[in-house]
PDB file of C-alpha atoms in Angstrom:
ATOM      1  CA  UNK I  22       0.000   0.000   0.000  1.00  0.00           C
ATOM      2  CA  UNK I  23       1.239   3.497  -0.880  1.00  0.00           C
ATOM      3  CA  UNK I  24       2.335   5.755   1.976  1.00  0.00           C
ATOM      4  CA  UNK I  25       0.514   9.097   1.916  1.00  0.00           C
ATOM      5  CA  UNK I  26       1.481  11.947   4.232  1.00  0.00           C
ATOM      6  CA  UNK I  27       0.005  15.359   4.995  1.00  0.00           C
ATOM      7  CA  UNK I  28       2.449  17.909   6.429  1.00  0.00           C
ATOM      8  CA  UNK I  29       0.709  21.029   7.688  1.00  0.00           C
ATOM      9  CA  UNK I  30       2.763  24.194   7.440  1.00  0.00           C
ATOM     10  CA  UNK I  31       4.971  22.353   4.966  1.00  0.00           C
ATOM     11  CA  UNK I  32       6.318  25.248   2.929  1.00  0.00           C
ATOM     12  CA  UNK I  33       9.175  26.270   5.246  1.00  0.00           C
ATOM     13  CA  UNK I  34      11.431  25.216   8.092  1.00  0.00           C
ATOM     14  CA  UNK I  35      10.698  21.934   9.848  1.00  0.00           C
ATOM     15  CA  UNK I  36       7.655  21.257   7.665  1.00  0.00           C
ATOM     16  CA  UNK I  37       9.591  21.607   4.421  1.00  0.00           C
ATOM     17  CA  UNK I  38      12.467  19.470   5.705  1.00  0.00           C
ATOM     18  CA  UNK I  39       9.970  16.807   6.780  1.00  0.00           C
ATOM     19  CA  UNK I  40       8.178  16.830   3.417  1.00  0.00           C
ATOM     20  CA  UNK I  41      11.436  16.408   1.493  1.00  0.00           C
ATOM     21  CA  UNK I  42      12.759  13.642   3.734  1.00  0.00           C
ATOM     22  CA  UNK I  43       9.432  11.811   3.666  1.00  0.00           C
ATOM     23  CA  UNK I  44       9.421  11.875  -0.135  1.00  0.00           C
ATOM     24  CA  UNK I  45      12.936  10.432  -0.155  1.00  0.00           C
ATOM     25  CA  UNK I  46      11.602   7.577   1.979  1.00  0.00           C
ATOM     26  CA  UNK I  47       8.744   6.736  -0.333  1.00  0.00           C
ATOM     27  CA  UNK I  48       5.830   8.860   0.817  1.00  0.00           C
ATOM     28  CA  UNK I  49       3.507  10.740  -1.485  1.00  0.00           C
ATOM     29  CA  UNK I  50       3.369  14.119   0.240  1.00  0.00           C
ATOM     30  CA  UNK I  51       0.811  16.894   0.572  1.00  0.00           C
ATOM     31  CA  UNK I  52       2.571  20.157   1.399  1.00  0.00           C
ATOM     32  CA  UNK I  53      -0.021  22.306   3.146  1.00  0.00           C
ATOM     33  CA  UNK I  54       0.553  26.059   3.330  1.00  0.00           C
ATOM     34  CA  UNK I  55      -1.332  29.237   4.204  1.00  0.00           C
ATOM     35  CA  UNK I  56       0.340  32.199   2.486  1.00  0.00           C
ATOM     36  CA  UNK I  57       3.661  30.947   1.088  1.00  0.00           C
ATOM     37  CA  UNK I  58       2.502  29.629  -2.269  1.00  0.00           C
ATOM     38  CA  UNK I  59       5.848  30.027  -4.038  1.00  0.00           C
ATOM     39  CA  UNK I  60       7.731  28.333  -1.195  1.00  0.00           C
ATOM     40  CA  UNK I  61       5.263  25.419  -1.060  1.00  0.00           C
ATOM     41  CA  UNK I  62       5.485  24.828  -4.797  1.00  0.00           C
ATOM     42  CA  UNK I  63       9.261  25.082  -4.458  1.00  0.00           C
ATOM     43  CA  UNK I  64       9.175  22.183  -1.983  1.00  0.00           C
ATOM     44  CA  UNK I  65       7.034  20.165  -4.398  1.00  0.00           C
ATOM     45  CA  UNK I  66       9.411  20.966  -7.270  1.00  0.00           C
ATOM     46  CA  UNK I  67      12.422  19.867  -5.206  1.00  0.00           C
ATOM     47  CA  UNK I  68      10.674  16.573  -4.391  1.00  0.00           C
ATOM     48  CA  UNK I  69       9.901  15.949  -8.056  1.00  0.00           C
ATOM     49  CA  UNK I  70      13.444  16.793  -9.135  1.00  0.00           C
ATOM     50  CA  UNK I  71      14.990  14.561  -6.456  1.00  0.00           C
ATOM     51  CA  UNK I  72      12.758  11.657  -7.499  1.00  0.00           C
ATOM     52  CA  UNK I  73      13.311  12.168 -11.202  1.00  0.00           C
ATOM     53  CA  UNK I  74       9.610  12.124 -12.035  1.00  0.00           C
ATOM     54  CA  UNK I  75       6.382  13.876 -11.116  1.00  0.00           C
ATOM     55  CA  UNK I  76       4.154  10.794 -10.916  1.00  0.00           C
ATOM     56  CA  UNK I  77       4.247   7.388  -9.284  1.00  0.00           C
ATOM     57  CA  UNK I  78       1.825   5.301 -11.304  1.00  0.00           C
ATOM     58  CA  UNK I  79      -1.229   7.494 -11.738  1.00  0.00           C
ATOM     59  CA  UNK I  80      -0.597   9.565  -8.571  1.00  0.00           C
ATOM     60  CA  UNK I  81       1.551  12.678  -8.032  1.00  0.00           C
ATOM     61  CA  UNK I  82       4.673  12.361  -5.884  1.00  0.00           C
ATOM     62  CA  UNK I  83       3.749  15.617  -4.138  1.00  0.00           C
ATOM     63  CA  UNK I  84       1.115  18.323  -4.174  1.00  0.00           C
ATOM     64  CA  UNK I  85       0.804  21.753  -2.545  1.00  0.00           C
ATOM     65  CA  UNK I  86      -2.563  22.648  -1.026  1.00  0.00           C
ATOM     66  CA  UNK I  87      -3.446  26.031   0.462  1.00  0.00           C
ATOM     67  CA  UNK I  88      -5.634  25.800   3.567  1.00  0.00           C
ATOM     68  CA  UNK I  89      -6.034  27.700   6.822  1.00  0.00           C
ATOM     69  CA  UNK I  90      -6.119  24.802   9.266  1.00  0.00           C
ATOM     70  CA  UNK I  91      -7.786  26.922  11.940  1.00  0.00           C
ATOM     71  CA  UNK I  92     -10.954  26.896   9.778  1.00  0.00           C
ATOM     72  CA  UNK I  93     -12.977  23.699   9.695  1.00  0.00           C
ATOM     73  CA  UNK I  94     -14.205  24.046   6.115  1.00  0.00           C
ATOM     74  CA  UNK I  95     -10.654  24.498   4.855  1.00  0.00           C
ATOM     75  CA  UNK I  96      -9.420  21.460   6.779  1.00  0.00           C
ATOM     76  CA  UNK I  97     -12.188  19.396   5.196  1.00  0.00           C
ATOM     77  CA  UNK I  98     -11.172  20.641   1.742  1.00  0.00           C
ATOM     78  CA  UNK I  99      -7.501  19.904   2.444  1.00  0.00           C
ATOM     79  CA  UNK I 100      -8.135  16.270   3.342  1.00  0.00           C
ATOM     80  CA  UNK I 101     -10.667  15.765   0.542  1.00  0.00           C
ATOM     81  CA  UNK I 102      -8.040  16.993  -1.924  1.00  0.00           C
ATOM     82  CA  UNK I 103      -5.572  14.465  -0.561  1.00  0.00           C
ATOM     83  CA  UNK I 104      -8.173  11.699  -0.865  1.00  0.00           C
ATOM     84  CA  UNK I 105      -8.756  12.571  -4.515  1.00  0.00           C
ATOM     85  CA  UNK I 106      -5.206  13.250  -5.642  1.00  0.00           C
ATOM     86  CA  UNK I 107      -2.925  11.079  -3.507  1.00  0.00           C
ATOM     87  CA  UNK I 108      -5.138   8.298  -2.210  1.00  0.00           C
ATOM     88  CA  UNK I 109      -5.759   6.829   1.268  1.00  0.00           C
ATOM     89  CA  UNK I 110      -3.994   8.722   4.040  1.00  0.00           C
ATOM     90  CA  UNK I 111      -1.453   6.835   6.167  1.00  0.00           C
ATOM     91  CA  UNK I 112       0.311   9.627   8.075  1.00  0.00           C
ATOM     92  CA  UNK I 113      -0.093  13.178   9.390  1.00  0.00           C
ATOM     93  CA  UNK I 114       2.470  15.629  10.701  1.00  0.00           C
ATOM     94  CA  UNK I 115       0.763  18.431  12.623  1.00  0.00           C
ATOM     95  CA  UNK I 116       3.472  21.035  12.106  1.00  0.00           C
ATOM     96  CA  UNK I 117       1.673  24.296  11.303  1.00  0.00           C
ATOM     97  CA  UNK I 118       1.870  26.888  14.041  1.00  0.00           C
ATOM     98  CA  UNK I 119       2.425  30.556  14.729  1.00  0.00           C
ATOM     99  CA  UNK I 120       3.891  32.820  17.328  1.00  0.00           C
ATOM    100  CA  UNK I 121       3.683  36.589  17.577  1.00  0.00           C
ATOM    101  CA  UNK I 122       5.881  39.401  18.827  1.00  0.00           C
ATOM    102  CA  UNK I 123       7.635  38.800  22.129  1.00  0.00           C
ATOM    103  CA  UNK I 124       5.425  40.025  24.980  1.00  0.00           C
ATOM    104  CA  UNK I 125       4.833  39.454  28.689  1.00  0.00           C
ATOM    105  CA  UNK I 126       1.502  37.948  29.732  1.00  0.00           C
ATOM    106  CA  UNK I 127       0.364  41.298  31.138  1.00  0.00           C
ATOM    107  CA  UNK I 128       0.728  42.760  27.638  1.00  0.00           C
ATOM    108  CA  UNK I 129      -1.386  40.189  25.795  1.00  0.00           C
ATOM    109  CA  UNK I 130      -4.897  40.739  24.476  1.00  0.00           C
ATOM    110  CA  UNK I 131      -7.690  38.310  23.653  1.00  0.00           C
ATOM    111  CA  UNK I 132      -7.339  38.763  19.903  1.00  0.00           C
ATOM    112  CA  UNK I 133      -3.736  37.562  19.974  1.00  0.00           C
ATOM    113  CA  UNK I 134      -4.572  34.639  22.234  1.00  0.00           C
ATOM    114  CA  UNK I 135      -7.397  33.585  19.929  1.00  0.00           C
ATOM    115  CA  UNK I 136      -5.117  33.730  16.876  1.00  0.00           C
ATOM    116  CA  UNK I 137      -2.383  31.668  18.492  1.00  0.00           C
ATOM    117  CA  UNK I 138      -4.694  29.026  19.932  1.00  0.00           C
ATOM    118  CA  UNK I 139      -6.781  28.774  16.748  1.00  0.00           C
ATOM    119  CA  UNK I 140      -3.729  28.078  14.611  1.00  0.00           C
ATOM    120  CA  UNK I 141      -1.724  25.978  17.047  1.00  0.00           C
ATOM    121  CA  UNK I 142      -4.394  24.041  18.923  1.00  0.00           C
ATOM    122  CA  UNK I 143      -7.698  24.064  17.036  1.00  0.00           C
ATOM    123  CA  UNK I 144      -5.924  23.384  13.752  1.00  0.00           C
ATOM    124  CA  UNK I 145      -4.072  20.388  15.147  1.00  0.00           C
ATOM    125  CA  UNK I 146      -7.260  18.943  16.629  1.00  0.00           C
ATOM    126  CA  UNK I 147      -9.173  19.348  13.362  1.00  0.00           C
ATOM    127  CA  UNK I 148      -6.418  17.766  11.290  1.00  0.00           C
ATOM    128  CA  UNK I 149      -6.033  14.912  13.764  1.00  0.00           C
ATOM    129  CA  UNK I 150      -9.780  14.320  13.612  1.00  0.00           C
ATOM    130  CA  UNK I 151      -9.759  14.017   9.834  1.00  0.00           C
ATOM    131  CA  UNK I 152      -6.698  11.777   9.902  1.00  0.00           C
ATOM    132  CA  UNK I 153      -8.299   9.426  12.431  1.00  0.00           C
ATOM    133  CA  UNK I 154     -11.470   9.188  10.346  1.00  0.00           C
ATOM    134  CA  UNK I 155      -9.351   7.990   7.423  1.00  0.00           C
ATOM    135  CA  UNK I 156      -6.804   5.772   9.174  1.00  0.00           C
ATOM    136  CA  UNK I 157      -8.650   4.157  12.097  1.00  0.00           C
ATOM    137  CA  UNK I 158      -9.754   0.559  11.759  1.00  0.00           C
ATOM    138  CA  UNK I 159     -12.977   1.733  13.433  1.00  0.00           C
ATOM    139  CA  UNK I 160     -13.779   3.566  10.184  1.00  0.00           C
ATOM    140  CA  UNK I 161     -12.461   0.886   7.843  1.00  0.00           C
ATOM    141  CA  UNK I 162      -8.920   2.226   7.610  1.00  0.00           C
ATOM    142  CA  UNK I 163      -5.714   0.237   7.852  1.00  0.00           C
ATOM    143  CA  UNK I 164      -3.996   2.275  10.566  1.00  0.00           C
ATOM    144  CA  UNK I 165      -1.311   4.911  10.404  1.00  0.00           C
ATOM    145  CA  UNK I 166       0.695   7.390  12.415  1.00  0.00           C
ATOM    146  CA  UNK I 167       0.408  10.985  13.596  1.00  0.00           C
ATOM    147  CA  UNK I 168       3.310  13.113  14.767  1.00  0.00           C
ATOM    148  CA  UNK I 169       2.553  16.412  16.472  1.00  0.00           C
ATOM    149  CA  UNK I 170       5.182  19.139  16.485  1.00  0.00           C
ATOM    150  CA  UNK I 171       5.209  20.516  20.013  1.00  0.00           C
ATOM    151  CA  UNK I 172       8.057  22.534  21.528  1.00  0.00           C
ATOM    152  CA  UNK I 173      10.348  22.493  24.538  1.00  0.00           C
ATOM    153  CA  UNK I 174       8.539  25.747  25.316  1.00  0.00           C
ATOM    154  CA  UNK I 175       5.721  23.532  26.622  1.00  0.00           C
ATOM    155  CA  UNK I 176       7.878  22.612  29.615  1.00  0.00           C
ATOM    156  CA  UNK I 177      10.088  25.746  29.803  1.00  0.00           C
ATOM    157  CA  UNK I 178       7.239  28.268  29.615  1.00  0.00           C
ATOM    158  CA  UNK I 179       9.013  30.940  27.486  1.00  0.00           C
ATOM    159  CA  UNK I 180       8.731  33.641  30.194  1.00  0.00           C
ATOM    160  CA  UNK I 181       8.983  37.211  28.959  1.00  0.00           C
ATOM    161  CA  UNK I 182       8.619  36.096  25.354  1.00  0.00           C
ATOM    162  CA  UNK I 183       5.873  33.655  24.327  1.00  0.00           C
ATOM    163  CA  UNK I 184       3.956  32.201  27.260  1.00  0.00           C
ATOM    164  CA  UNK I 185       0.887  31.998  25.023  1.00  0.00           C
ATOM    165  CA  UNK I 186       2.822  29.986  22.425  1.00  0.00           C
ATOM    166  CA  UNK I 187       4.235  27.748  25.177  1.00  0.00           C
ATOM    167  CA  UNK I 188       0.733  27.161  26.538  1.00  0.00           C
ATOM    168  CA  UNK I 189      -0.538  26.241  23.085  1.00  0.00           C
ATOM    169  CA  UNK I 190       2.239  23.653  22.806  1.00  0.00           C
ATOM    170  CA  UNK I 191       1.314  22.342  26.244  1.00  0.00           C
ATOM    171  CA  UNK I 192      -2.118  21.683  24.761  1.00  0.00           C
ATOM    172  CA  UNK I 193      -0.455  19.776  21.918  1.00  0.00           C
ATOM    173  CA  UNK I 194       1.299  17.592  24.492  1.00  0.00           C
ATOM    174  CA  UNK I 195      -2.061  16.788  26.085  1.00  0.00           C
ATOM    175  CA  UNK I 196      -3.571  16.078  22.664  1.00  0.00           C
ATOM    176  CA  UNK I 197      -0.725  13.672  21.950  1.00  0.00           C
ATOM    177  CA  UNK I 198      -1.180  11.708  25.177  1.00  0.00           C
ATOM    178  CA  UNK I 199      -4.971  11.570  25.071  1.00  0.00           C
ATOM    179  CA  UNK I 200      -5.361  10.791  21.379  1.00  0.00           C
ATOM    180  CA  UNK I 201      -2.652   8.130  21.526  1.00  0.00           C
ATOM    181  CA  UNK I 202      -4.662   6.282  24.169  1.00  0.00           C
ATOM    182  CA  UNK I 203      -7.950   6.738  22.287  1.00  0.00           C
ATOM    183  CA  UNK I 204      -6.772   5.219  19.027  1.00  0.00           C
ATOM    184  CA  UNK I 205      -4.010   2.794  20.081  1.00  0.00           C
ATOM    185  CA  UNK I 206      -6.290  -0.209  19.550  1.00  0.00           C
ATOM    186  CA  UNK I 207      -7.425   1.170  16.178  1.00  0.00           C
ATOM    187  CA  UNK I 208      -4.055   0.884  14.443  1.00  0.00           C
ATOM    188  CA  UNK I 209      -2.939   4.489  14.894  1.00  0.00           C
ATOM    189  CA  UNK I 210       0.156   5.624  16.760  1.00  0.00           C
ATOM    190  CA  UNK I 211       0.355   9.222  17.996  1.00  0.00           C
ATOM    191  CA  UNK I 212       3.625  10.788  19.123  1.00  0.00           C
ATOM    192  CA  UNK I 213       5.260  14.191  19.295  1.00  0.00           C
ATOM    193  CA  UNK I 214       8.578  15.912  18.871  1.00  0.00           C
ATOM    194  CA  UNK I 215       9.577  18.890  20.991  1.00  0.00           C
ATOM    195  CA  UNK I 216      12.070  21.024  19.067  1.00  0.00           C
ATOM    196  CA  UNK I 217      14.184  23.530  20.934  1.00  0.00           C
ATOM    197  CA  UNK I 218      16.116  26.381  19.350  1.00  0.00           C
ATOM    198  CA  UNK I 219      16.011  25.491  15.655  1.00  0.00           C
ATOM    199  CA  UNK I 220      17.202  27.666  12.783  1.00  0.00           C
ATOM    200  CA  UNK I 221      13.906  28.586  11.081  1.00  0.00           C
ATOM    201  CA  UNK I 222      12.227  31.854  10.160  1.00  0.00           C
ATOM    202  CA  UNK I 223       9.690  31.575  12.988  1.00  0.00           C
ATOM    203  CA  UNK I 224      12.057  33.643  15.143  1.00  0.00           C
ATOM    204  CA  UNK I 225      11.886  36.542  12.693  1.00  0.00           C
ATOM    205  CA  UNK I 226       8.110  36.492  12.977  1.00  0.00           C
ATOM    206  CA  UNK I 227       8.563  36.864  16.720  1.00  0.00           C
ATOM    207  CA  UNK I 228      10.681  39.964  16.169  1.00  0.00           C
ATOM    208  CA  UNK I 229      14.136  38.465  16.804  1.00  0.00           C
ATOM    209  CA  UNK I 230      15.677  36.826  13.713  1.00  0.00           C
ATOM    210  CA  UNK I 231      18.920  36.050  15.554  1.00  0.00           C
ATOM    211  CA  UNK I 232      17.290  34.525  18.628  1.00  0.00           C
ATOM    212  CA  UNK I 233      19.067  31.178  18.236  1.00  0.00           C
ATOM    213  CA  UNK I 234      22.468  32.877  18.333  1.00  0.00           C
ATOM    214  CA  UNK I 235      21.475  34.789  21.464  1.00  0.00           C
ATOM    215  CA  UNK I 236      20.364  31.744  23.423  1.00  0.00           C
ATOM    216  CA  UNK I 237      22.592  28.946  22.128  1.00  0.00           C
ATOM    217  CA  UNK I 238      25.184  29.427  24.880  1.00  0.00           C
ATOM    218  CA  UNK I 239      22.504  28.254  27.348  1.00  0.00           C
ATOM    219  CA  UNK I 240      22.044  25.007  25.398  1.00  0.00           C
ATOM    220  CA  UNK I 241      24.240  22.156  26.718  1.00  0.00           C
ATOM    221  CA  UNK I 242      25.356  21.300  23.182  1.00  0.00           C
ATOM    222  CA  UNK I 243      26.219  24.980  22.620  1.00  0.00           C
ATOM    223  CA  UNK I 244      24.463  25.288  19.269  1.00  0.00           C
ATOM    224  CA  UNK I 245      21.097  25.625  17.622  1.00  0.00           C
ATOM    225  CA  UNK I 246      19.494  22.771  15.737  1.00  0.00           C
ATOM    226  CA  UNK I 247      18.754  22.315  12.055  1.00  0.00           C
ATOM    227  CA  UNK I 248      15.297  21.620  10.656  1.00  0.00           C
ATOM    228  CA  UNK I 249      16.448  18.350   9.121  1.00  0.00           C
ATOM    229  CA  UNK I 250      17.465  17.088  12.578  1.00  0.00           C
ATOM    230  CA  UNK I 251      13.842  17.461  13.664  1.00  0.00           C
ATOM    231  CA  UNK I 252      12.607  15.913  10.414  1.00  0.00           C
ATOM    232  CA  UNK I 253      14.730  12.819  10.997  1.00  0.00           C
ATOM    233  CA  UNK I 254      13.079  12.240  14.382  1.00  0.00           C
ATOM    234  CA  UNK I 255       9.639  12.774  12.861  1.00  0.00           C
ATOM    235  CA  UNK I 256      10.296  10.228  10.117  1.00  0.00           C
ATOM    236  CA  UNK I 257      11.476   7.693  12.686  1.00  0.00           C
ATOM    237  CA  UNK I 258       8.255   8.109  14.644  1.00  0.00           C
ATOM    238  CA  UNK I 259       6.241   7.648  11.450  1.00  0.00           C
ATOM    239  CA  UNK I 260       8.181   4.543  10.460  1.00  0.00           C
ATOM    240  CA  UNK I 261       7.723   0.879  11.311  1.00  0.00           C
ATOM    241  CA  UNK I 262      10.894   1.141  13.409  1.00  0.00           C
ATOM    242  CA  UNK I 263       8.702   2.933  15.983  1.00  0.00           C
ATOM    243  CA  UNK I 264       5.950   0.324  15.759  1.00  0.00           C
ATOM    244  CA  UNK I 265       5.627  -0.076  19.557  1.00  0.00           C
ATOM    245  CA  UNK I 266       5.915   3.637  20.324  1.00  0.00           C
ATOM    246  CA  UNK I 267       2.850   5.748  20.993  1.00  0.00           C
ATOM    247  CA  UNK I 268       2.040   8.591  23.372  1.00  0.00           C
ATOM    248  CA  UNK I 269       5.751   9.426  23.475  1.00  0.00           C
ATOM    249  CA  UNK I 270       7.885  12.532  23.031  1.00  0.00           C
ATOM    250  CA  UNK I 271      11.317  13.153  21.563  1.00  0.00           C
ATOM    251  CA  UNK I 272      12.982  16.355  22.738  1.00  0.00           C
ATOM    252  CA  UNK I 273      15.254  17.749  20.015  1.00  0.00           C
ATOM    253  CA  UNK I 274      16.798  20.583  21.955  1.00  0.00           C
ATOM    254  CA  UNK I 275      20.497  19.916  22.416  1.00  0.00           C
ATOM    255  CA  UNK I 276      19.961  18.873  26.031  1.00  0.00           C
ATOM    256  CA  UNK I 277      17.981  21.985  27.010  1.00  0.00           C
TER     257      UNK I 277
END
């Protein structure tokens, strides 16, 4: 059976690295994006070029699909597109997420909190729901795997910077544990990775492009991480090598 993967937020950073590595390992990949159309299609093009062809049989090797995962109708459209173009889903990486400008809690407003939790929490729940409906043996599926991208912020708290983001990732940790137990007997494994200080453009969106350089001296390994290092852990959790692993977390944070 073909391996079919959805990577949310797949146009950049950890998502893009995961999409490329998954394609190398035989997955047909849906690269979901919100605004970065050119970047998402660039990931698809790189997958096609690396594989030497655009199609495997009558199915594409990779597609790019725009969808705001915080909106239920768009999540439904995203997964329906995958059904039609790639075939039965076997894996999901809940990677899409946002953070906003560095602020203390006493400087936050409800609008910001709603944006962060809609993208980071509601979106992951909706995508997990649709994945379960396709993969669970309860619904006639053949099983599969979900990997949620959390953050070490969930246990460090990100004081003075992103407590709201950290709290949203704490919710992802709870989703991982609870969903893993719900669907373990239905052929689905659910795990998470917790990246630390990784070189991606998310730090620029938070107002500090060089944040990794500032904080890396506090990391036991004395360096930031690369997106591909996170992708490698994600692909292990998706693979049959992790067949007895569910409800688990891999911290990819240099010992932080």
